[in-house]
Amino acid sequence: GWGCFILFLFTPACVLVQVAQSTGYFELQLISLENVNGELADGECCDGSRSPSDGRCTRDECDTYLKVCLKEYQMEVATTGQCTFGVGSTQVLGGNTFSFKSTKGKIEETGKILIPFDFSWLRTYTLIVEAWDWDNDTRNDDVELLIERNIHTGMINPGDQWQTIPHDGPVARLMYRIRVRCDENYYGNTCTKLCVPRDDKFGHYRCDPSGALVCLDGWMGPYCTKAICKQGCNVLHGGCSVPGECRCKFGWQGQFCDDCMIHPGCVHGMCNLPWECKCERNWGGLLCDKDLNYCGRHQPCINKGICMNTAPDEYHCACPPGYSGKNCQIAEHSCVSNPCANGGTCREAPDGFECLCPPGWEGQTCANNLDDCASSPCAQGGTCIDLEEGFECVCPPQWEGKTCQIDANECAGKPCVNSRSCKNLIGGYHCDCFRGWSGLKCDINIRGCRGQCQNGGTCKGGPRAYHCFCPPGFVGAHCEIQRNKCDSGPCQNGGQCHAALDSFVCECPTEFAGPLCEVSMPNWSPSDACDPNPCENDARCHSMDQDFYCACPEGYEGKACERLKESCITAPCEVIDSCTVAVSSNDSAGVQRISSNVCGPRGRCISHPAGNFTCVCDQGFSGLYCHENINDCISSPCENSGTCIDGINSFQCFCPDGWEGRLCDINVNECRHNPCKNGGSCVDLVNDFYCECADNWKGKTCHSREYCALCCNVHVKALHLHLPFPLWLPTTIFNWEPKNSTCASSPCLNSGTCVGAGDTFTCICKEGWEGSTCEKNTDDCNPHPCYNSGICVDGVNWFRCECAPGFAGPDCRININECQSSPCAYGATCVDEINGFRCLCPNGRTGVRCQEFIGVGKTCHYAGLQFPHGSHWDEECNSCHCINGKVQCTKVLCGRRPCLLHSDQDQRPQSCPAGRECLKHSYMTCFSPPCHQWGVCSMAGPSPPQTNTKCQPNSDHLDNSCGRITLVFNRDKIPQGITVENICYELRYLPDTRNLAKDHELLLLCELSQSNQDAVEVALSFRPEDLPNHNLIHETASAIVGSLSKRHNSTVMLAVIEVKVETQVMPPSVDYMVPLLCVVFCLLCLLCVVVCVWWTRKRRKERERNAQSASDDSVNNQWEPLRRVVGSEQQLKESNKEAEQERKKLMGTSYRTCDDGEEETETEGELEEDCGGAEAGVQLVYKYSKTAVQSSGGVICTLHSSSSPLKAPHRTSSYSSKDNRWKNVSAVLTGQKDHRDHCV
């Protein structure tokens, strides 16, 4: 269609712009209206006349409704004329004042007006909102009357955000909000971008919020019509119609369609293109079935005939003189070919020829050397060597002579070292050794190992002697004899023999080859096969004709010494120490000692006493067996959020955008390409740059100037008009500034640019932000940029991938090779896996790193299959292990296996094991419908007996063998078609679950929780149900919870948001021994306290007796005779106070003994008799001196009133610390005549 967009400059101009068909609608929603006085715009009342009393319109309220006119943007708005964008109106909404805003903040839909449009939205607009009165009884013309009019112009982009506009007019106050929204499947600022999601043959995509096409998984292309084929599929010779397949074109084959098909019937041929038949070397013919080198392949000519290829599969033999036939097999003269060897004379005979052989030779052609050693002429174990004319005996050291029958005098060579004498014997000798020496030559020091073993031999002492373990190539008691296999001269034709460890190698002349230089090379041409050196692991290369030989160092083998020896795989081994093992050998020693390779390829083994060893690791490796690659990333060497990838004694940094260098420490200079134009100056930032523009140039790269077609000095960066010609505007019109700019309050956040338009504004956001005021951080994680289940962390215009275990890199594409650190010991083969590795152990070893020695054992027979000793395999939800012919499996009760029911059209693979079928069920509980596609696999044998247990889900039973786990799920993350049995099935297959069911059978039962429909209750129980404690069930529950907290590939288990565990709380055990011991201990303590008190009292009494005896000679420690005290009651109290004070000073206790040995303890009755004159109602107070009073031997008694208790004593002037006698007692007692109150 065509539309007209009016740009108001000095003269209006109409520009026709062709736009794409689009659709959308303009929304206006009235919030409130207030017409307090109920008046019209002309001042009249809506209904009736004004009240004569107060002049107000009180007869009736206005019948208010809205009319809306939407048209193009106008600088000078005309209320008349056509509403080019559309019109709208409402029904009668209310009276004078009403509001559609509820108490909860929501706005009702009653006052909403929709104005649809079917053109490209121009963003700028003019809106005229009018409030009218529907009927008016005071007017006769029955016309609609205007209450209030609001004119609003501005700019608005399509979106879900509302723009609230208040209007406070002379008559009424309006508040409404507006927005523009594109119809479904239309996007963009002009609602012109059409995007309809689809998943059919015309496209497989969805639409993002901006309207861009986002291909579904497995599809690509502009319209997502091209399937993504299987990774590695040849793009030229293969293709696919559905994602993940690789369908070969005609003439190509193979998994990735990279193998061409040869011509049918091609025998010895190959192809580079389909249906070719390119013959291999020495083959010809249309189908490559003709032998072009019959002579070389079959060698048909004999008797030195020369073979020549004449045609495919044909040949001709050029026979030497005297021979004929197709293969020179016919001899015309018997002796013409000199058939007799080794100097024999040929003589023709009727039946051919005969040879007269020289001495030492025999046979038809004198080719057989007479074996003079056949009769074993050498005695005493001598070795016979056959010669051309006789033989020679190599005698043992103790024998000599032609046939080794003469005893040699071994003592002539002085073999004895530390001996008194040497005695020659028949076939040997004897050394009379000194004390402390032994051995045949008296050269073994019985007392020590030091310095005994030569040539690097290892000495180990025993209870009586020592023993030398010799390195390869040496023998003897002290490893003093080097086995040199070159002594017999094995190399022929002038070859030079070189000893190599326990073997030899022949360095052949240039015209000979072979291990013993036995092969003649007639067509020899000089070339050095050892240049460059093909041998690995520092092996020495020996050049042979068109070949080479590598003298491998200890522990290596192969053509180029490229692999470690595995001598213990087939031969029985004896462990000498941790670094050396002995294997069978064919030489006289019987055994060969080789390295045990305990330290792997990254370490060197060093033996220590008592069978211990240490591994000296190569750089970059550590650990007991040098199997751990040192993590060079542990110190976080990569700066500025760089990702560190560990290597072998090295690391590599993957830098984020804006950084480079080995450590990501160099800021990339974005100014190096001079991006700033028109004389702008570039300032480098981190992953960005900034241009300081000159001469009024603007923009990111100083590429534009500042213009505005409407108002307020706007940076017109992109005018969304499809103009067929460039638009140039004069700069003189941009000097006008608005009086009230809506951008004055800086409403655009996060460095957004504000564009004002009347009383509205639009924000142009900086990269990384979006929204009406740039308040939203753009989701840089959409679409998901992280591979391999990495978690995307969104930032401001950046994102970071947190990789799943086993992956690394900026976008988690790199699979970390866990085998890079060589974790497998003892020569095992490492297989890299996702976030782990697997070691293929040699025979006799097992374990995660093959660190456990299990030896050689019997194979296991299980379910009709054979499993080698030490192997592991899975049997449904259990793990099995073969140990010396016995199968040990975990004991998890797997139950019926869930499976998917198949329809006739379903071509999915069978989900049940072989021999079983998927059957319908009637007992599964659906957790996330629909679940009708699930069934159970049939049983291979008879049905197992029904399991009866008290431990059930949704029950209260708990004991030592029973526990419950409640799994709470997030329903939004659960895939459709999941049953409760599916969840139980995955729990049974957890590795941590099966590892704990080794000794007891483990049963897991699952049901939908009765208290929470988003939860599943799991009952755990062990059989038999009489476990002594709850440790096993508690450990199992903890292991399952721990497995669920880890990252794994199960979509169902990832939806678990809460786990509750219930196990029995064990009461403390009742044990009477501890309380009994406590009681006994307390009684013993109490007895000790009693004894101590008794002992203390006894010692104190003894000390008092001693002190009394010692005080007999003192002068001042006696009581003077007391006279009768006659006085008032007050004087008596004072006297009692002083007496009480003296009692406390002088007496320790109330019981003392007298000097005559009799106890001073007297009963209260006796005291009363002695003080018989005490008056009634007076309490008796008895006092003792600190020492016994010898003069009178009596008792001092004092009487005082019971109503007046004794007070604390105080010292008076009548008391002397040096003299304990009372002074001036008579003065105190003056005037007292009655002396019955005190008695002595």
mmCIF file of C-alpha atoms in Angstrom, residues 99 130 221 223 286 318 439 444 448 573 611 625 662 723 764 805 821 976 1043 1136 1177:
data_model
loop_
_atom_site.group_PDB
_atom_site.id
_atom_site.type_symbol
_atom_site.label_atom_id
_atom_site.label_comp_id
_atom_site.label_asym_id
_atom_site.label_seq_id
_atom_site.Cartn_x
_atom_site.Cartn_y
_atom_site.Cartn_z
ATOM 1 C CA SER A 99 -12.267 6.260 38.209
ATOM 2 C CA GLU A 130 -12.587 14.589 23.942
ATOM 3 C CA GLY A 221 19.777 -21.599 6.887
ATOM 4 C CA TYR A 223 14.668 -19.851 6.726
ATOM 5 C CA LEU A 286 39.674 -53.728 -16.970
ATOM 6 C CA ALA A 318 65.470 -67.569 -20.658
ATOM 7 C CA GLY A 439 82.177 -68.304 48.119
ATOM 8 C CA ILE A 444 82.037 -62.942 49.372
ATOM 9 C CA GLY A 448 77.965 -56.921 54.426
ATOM 10 C CA CYS A 573 56.736 -63.131 36.618
ATOM 11 C CA GLY A 611 61.077 -53.519 49.041
ATOM 12 C CA TYR A 625 53.233 -43.349 40.507
ATOM 13 C CA ARG A 662 49.940 -15.443 26.875
ATOM 14 C CA LEU A 723 12.780 6.964 1.165
ATOM 15 C CA ILE A 764 17.887 5.342 22.587
ATOM 16 C CA PRO A 805 32.641 -30.688 34.781
ATOM 17 C CA SER A 821 48.026 -36.624 32.885
ATOM 18 C CA GLN A 976 5.899 -34.624 30.114
ATOM 19 C CA SER A 1043 24.122 -37.933 44.313
ATOM 20 C CA ASN A 1136 29.127 -11.688 129.029
ATOM 21 C CA GLY A 1177 15.105 -18.317 133.429
#
